[in-house]
Coordinates of C-alpha atoms and ligand atoms in Angstrom, one line a residue:
X1 CA -10.6 4.2 -24.2
X2 CA -8.0 7.0 -23.2
X3 CA -5.0 7.0 -19.9
X4 CA -6.7 9.5 -18.0
X5 CA -5.2 8.5 -15.0
X6 CA -3.2 6.2 -13.0
X7 CA -3.6 4.9 -9.0
X8 CA -1.1 3.8 -6.6
X9 CA -1.4 1.6 -4.2
X10 CA 1.0 2.4 -1.6
X11 CA 2.6 0.2 1.3
X12 CA 5.1 -2.0 -1.1
X13 CA 4.7 0.1 -3.6
X14 CA 5.1 4.0 -3.5
X15 CA 8.1 3.1 -0.5
X16 CA 8.8 -0.8 0.5
X17 CA 7.3 0.8 4.4
X18 CA 5.8 -3.2 5.5
X19 CA 9.4 -4.7 7.1
X20 CA 11.5 -1.8 8.0
X21 CA 8.6 0.4 8.3
X22 CA 5.1 -0.7 9.6
X23 CA 7.3 -4.1 11.5
X24 CA 9.2 -1.9 13.0
X25 CA 6.6 0.6 14.8
X26 CA 4.4 -2.6 15.5
X27 CA 6.9 -3.8 17.9
X28 CA 8.3 -0.6 19.4
X29 CA 3.9 -0.2 19.8
X30 CA 4.2 -3.6 21.8
X31 CA 7.0 -3.0 23.8
X32 CA 5.6 0.6 25.2
X33 CA 2.7 -1.4 25.7
X34 CA 4.6 -4.2 27.7
X35 CA 3.1 -6.3 25.4
X36 CA 5.2 -9.7 25.4
X37 CA 5.1 -10.2 21.1
X38 CA 7.1 -9.2 18.8
X39 CA 7.1 -9.5 15.0
X40 CA 9.5 -10.8 13.1
X41 CA 10.8 -11.1 9.1
X42 CA 9.0 -14.5 8.9
X43 CA 6.3 -14.1 11.3
X44 CA 5.3 -10.1 9.3
X45 CA 5.0 -11.9 5.8
X46 CA 2.3 -15.1 7.1
X47 CA 0.4 -12.0 8.5
X48 CA 1.0 -9.4 6.1
X49 CA -1.3 -12.3 4.2
X50 CA -4.3 -9.4 6.2
X51 CA -4.6 -5.8 5.3
X52 CA -5.6 -3.2 7.7
X53 CA -2.9 -2.7 10.4
X54 CA -6.2 -3.0 13.0
X55 CA -7.1 -6.1 11.5
X56 CA -3.9 -7.4 11.0
X57 CA -3.7 -7.2 15.5
X58 CA -6.8 -9.2 15.8
X59 CA -5.7 -12.0 13.4
X60 CA -2.5 -12.6 14.9
X61 CA -4.4 -11.9 19.0
X62 CA -7.1 -15.3 17.2
X63 CA -4.3 -17.3 15.4
X64 CA -1.4 -16.8 18.2
X65 CA -2.1 -15.6 21.5
X66 CA -6.4 -16.0 21.9
X67 CA -6.7 -15.6 25.7
X68 CA -7.0 -11.7 24.9
X69 CA -10.1 -12.6 22.9
X70 CA -11.5 -12.0 26.0
X71 CA -11.7 -8.5 26.6
X72 CA -14.9 -7.4 27.0
X73 CA -12.8 -3.4 25.4
X74 CA -11.7 -6.2 22.3
X75 CA -11.9 -3.5 19.9
X76 CA -11.2 -0.7 21.7
X77 CA -7.8 -2.2 23.2
X78 CA -7.4 -2.5 19.0
X79 CA -7.9 0.3 17.9
X80 CA -5.2 1.8 21.9
X81 CA -2.5 0.1 20.0
X82 CA -3.2 1.2 17.3
X83 CA -3.0 4.1 18.3
X84 CA 0.7 4.3 19.3
X85 CA 2.2 2.2 16.4
X86 CA 0.6 5.1 14.2
X87 CA 2.5 7.5 16.1
X88 CA 5.7 5.3 15.3
X89 CA 4.8 5.0 12.3
X90 CA 5.7 8.5 11.1
X91 CA 8.2 8.8 12.6
X92 CA 10.3 6.3 10.7
X93 CA 8.2 8.4 7.9
X94 CA 8.8 12.1 9.3
X95 CA 13.2 10.6 10.6
X96 CA 13.7 9.8 6.7
X97 CA 14.2 6.6 7.1
X98 CA 11.4 5.6 4.0
X99 CA 12.0 6.8 1.1
X100 CA 10.6 6.4 -2.8
X101 CA 10.8 3.0 -4.4
X102 CA 13.1 4.4 -7.7
X103 CA 12.0 5.4 -10.3
X104 CA 8.0 7.1 -9.0
X105 CA 8.8 10.7 -8.1
X106 CA 10.6 10.4 -12.0
X107 CA 6.9 8.3 -13.0
X108 CA 4.3 10.8 -10.8
X109 CA 6.1 14.4 -12.5
X110 CA 5.7 13.4 -16.3
X111 CA 2.6 12.2 -15.8
X112 CA 2.0 15.3 -14.3
X113 CA 2.9 17.3 -17.8
X114 CA 1.2 15.1 -19.6
X115 CA -2.1 15.7 -17.7
X116 CA -2.5 12.1 -16.5
X117 CA -4.4 12.5 -13.0
X118 CA -2.6 11.1 -10.4
X119 CA -4.9 9.4 -7.2
X120 CA -3.6 7.2 -4.5
X121 CA -6.1 3.6 -3.4
X122 CA -4.9 2.0 -0.1
X123 CA -6.0 -0.1 3.2
X124 CA -2.6 1.8 5.5
X125 CA -4.1 4.6 7.6
X126 CA -4.1 8.7 5.8
X127 CA -1.8 10.0 8.3
X128 CA 0.6 7.5 6.8
X129 CA 0.1 8.7 3.1
X130 CA 0.3 12.5 3.7
X131 CA 3.3 12.1 5.7
X132 CA 5.0 9.1 3.5
X133 CA 4.2 11.4 0.4
X134 CA 4.2 15.7 2.1
X135 CA 8.5 14.1 3.5
X136 CA 9.8 12.0 0.5
X137 CA 7.7 14.7 -2.2
X138 CA 8.3 18.1 -0.7
X139 CA 5.2 19.7 0.9
X140 CA 3.0 20.6 -1.8
X141 CA 2.9 16.8 -3.0
X142 CA -1.2 15.9 -1.3
X143 CA -2.4 18.7 -4.3
X144 CA -0.7 16.4 -6.9
X145 CA -3.5 14.0 -6.1
X146 CA -6.8 14.6 -7.0
X147 CA -7.9 11.7 -4.5
X148 CA -6.3 10.2 -1.8
X149 CA -8.5 7.2 -0.2
X150 CA -7.1 5.4 3.2
X151 CA -7.6 3.0 5.8
X152 CA -11.4 2.7 7.1
X153 CA -12.7 5.2 4.3
X154 CA -14.6 2.2 2.9
X155 CA -15.9 -1.0 4.7
X156 CA -13.9 -3.6 3.8
X157 CA -10.1 -3.5 2.9
X158 CA -8.4 -5.4 0.5
X159 CA -8.6 -7.7 -1.5
X160 CA -11.7 -6.7 -1.5
X161 CA -12.4 -4.0 -4.7
X162 CA -14.3 -1.1 -2.5
X163 CA -11.2 0.9 -2.0
X164 CA -10.6 1.0 -5.7
X165 CA -15.1 1.6 -6.6
X166 CA -14.1 4.5 -4.5
X167 CA -11.7 5.9 -5.5
X168 CA -13.1 5.6 -9.0
X169 CA -16.3 7.1 -7.9
X170 CA -14.5 10.7 -6.4
X171 CA -12.4 10.7 -9.7
X172 CA -15.9 9.3 -12.0
X173 CA -14.1 7.5 -13.4
X174 CA -14.2 4.9 -15.4
X175 CA -11.9 2.4 -14.9
X176 CA -10.9 1.4 -17.7
X177 CA -9.8 4.8 -18.0
X178 CA -7.4 4.1 -15.3
X179 CA -4.9 1.6 -14.2
X180 CA -3.4 0.9 -10.9
X181 CA 0.2 -0.5 -10.0
X182 CA 0.2 -2.4 -6.6
X183 CA 2.9 -4.4 -5.1
X184 CA 0.5 -7.3 -4.1
X185 CA -1.6 -10.2 -5.2
X186 CA -4.3 -8.9 -2.3
X187 CA -3.7 -5.6 -4.2
X188 CA -4.1 -6.8 -7.8
X189 CA -6.9 -8.7 -6.8
X190 CA -8.4 -5.8 -5.0
X191 CA -7.9 -3.7 -8.5
X192 CA -8.8 -6.2 -11.1
X193 CA -12.7 -6.7 -9.1
X194 CA -13.2 -3.6 -9.3
X195 CA -12.2 -3.5 -14.1
X196 CA -9.4 -2.4 -12.5
X197 CA -5.8 -3.2 -15.3
X198 CA -2.7 -3.1 -13.1
X199 CA 0.8 -3.0 -13.2
X200 CA 3.3 -4.9 -10.6
X201 CA 6.0 -4.1 -9.0
X202 CA 7.2 -7.0 -6.8
X203 CA 8.3 -6.2 -3.4
X204 CA 10.6 -8.7 -0.8
X205 CA 7.1 -10.2 0.6
X206 CA 5.5 -10.7 -2.3
X207 CA 7.3 -12.0 -5.7
X208 CA 6.2 -15.0 -4.6
X209 CA 3.2 -14.5 -4.9
X210 CA 0.0 -14.8 -7.8
X211 CA 0.3 -11.8 -10.6
X212 CA -1.1 -14.2 -12.9
X213 CA -4.2 -11.7 -13.4
X214 CA -1.9 -9.1 -13.7
X215 CA -1.3 -6.7 -17.0
X216 CA 2.5 -6.6 -16.6
X217 CA 4.5 -8.0 -13.6
X218 CA 9.0 -6.1 -12.7
X219 CA 10.3 -5.7 -10.4
X220 CA 10.7 -2.0 -10.2
X221 CA 9.6 0.6 -12.7
X222 CA 12.8 1.4 -13.1
X223 CA 14.9 -1.2 -14.4
X224 CA 12.7 -2.6 -16.4
X225 CA 12.0 -5.0 -19.7
X226 CA 9.5 -3.9 -22.1
X227 CA 9.5 -4.8 -25.9
X228 CA 13.8 -6.1 -25.4
X229 CA 14.0 -2.4 -24.6
X230 CA 16.1 -1.8 -20.9
X231 CA 13.4 0.9 -20.3
X232 CA 12.1 3.0 -16.9
X233 CA 8.7 2.9 -17.7
X234 CA 6.8 5.4 -19.0
X235 CA 3.2 7.0 -19.7
X236 CA 4.1 6.3 -23.3
X237 CA 4.0 2.0 -22.0
X238 CA 0.8 3.2 -20.9
X239 CA -0.7 5.2 -22.9
X240 CA -0.3 1.7 -25.3
X241 CA -0.9 -1.0 -22.5
X242 CA -4.1 0.5 -21.4
X243 CA -5.4 0.6 -25.3
X244 CA -5.0 -3.0 -25.7
X245 CA -7.9 -5.3 -24.9
X246 CA -8.8 -5.0 -21.0
X247 CA -7.8 -7.2 -18.8
Ligands
XBP301 C1 -1.3 -2.5 3.2 C2 -1.4 -2.7 4.4 C3 -1.4 -1.8 5.4 C4 -0.6 -1.6 6.0 C5 -0.8 -0.9 7.2 O1 -1.9 -3.4 2.2 O2 -2.0 -4.5 5.0 O3 -2.1 -2.1 6.9 O4 0.4 -2.4 6.5 O5 -0.7 0.4 7.6 P1 -2.0 -2.6 -0.1 P2 -2.1 0.7 8.8 O6 -0.8 -2.2 0.7 O7 -2.1 -3.4 0.4 O8 -2.7 -1.3 0.9 O9 -1.4 0.0 9.7 O10 -1.3 1.9 9.0 O11 -3.2 -0.2 8.6
MG302 MG1 0.7 -3.3 -0.9

């Protein structure tokens, strides 16, 4: 067993994208489309139980404004709303409003120096990932990642393991040679169901969730207590974690 790759979630893990990113973009889209919907911070926390923007809109319709469900173009309409939302989200990224979380750049650099592959496994739309990476890490950042698994590339989003199975397949690696870094219970369920040991860095919306199956739970990658030393999460720690018994 050797650590060959680290698989990163995006939303909540690479960057704090939800409260002041995706949520704002959804509301901007609703406003542009003259929909009288407003997702406040608390409501958005509830809606986050559903991963995927289109799936989240549908869940909102079903549970909060069911009168819209009768439309005979429902699927296309949701797709249209989501396209507008994505345009607003990309603008926020391009304006530099969504930075990477502490320690992400350092760990990515360290992994690359140690020839450990890095990959992405996310439910968000591909352009959101590529734009976030390019805006925060530079134009060549996409080439750092051996595989980017995103959005509708698999039919079932997290907590289903499909996106992790897909990324493992593309990497050509067994689950036990990889570690996942996630921020949510849905993400943890997805990665562990694919057999991948998972580190959690908690985020505002996920702090209270159940992380019992995680290999390690941290506030972030930078200011963490490991073996009673206050030090950033290092590649060596990941390698040691990977050597321990499977999940
Ligand atoms: C992230 C998501 C995403 C974003 C919205 O979940 O659920 O849906 O909130 O992105 P995870 P899109 O971090 O577990 O992958 O609107 O592009 O779907
Ligand atoms: Mg996440």
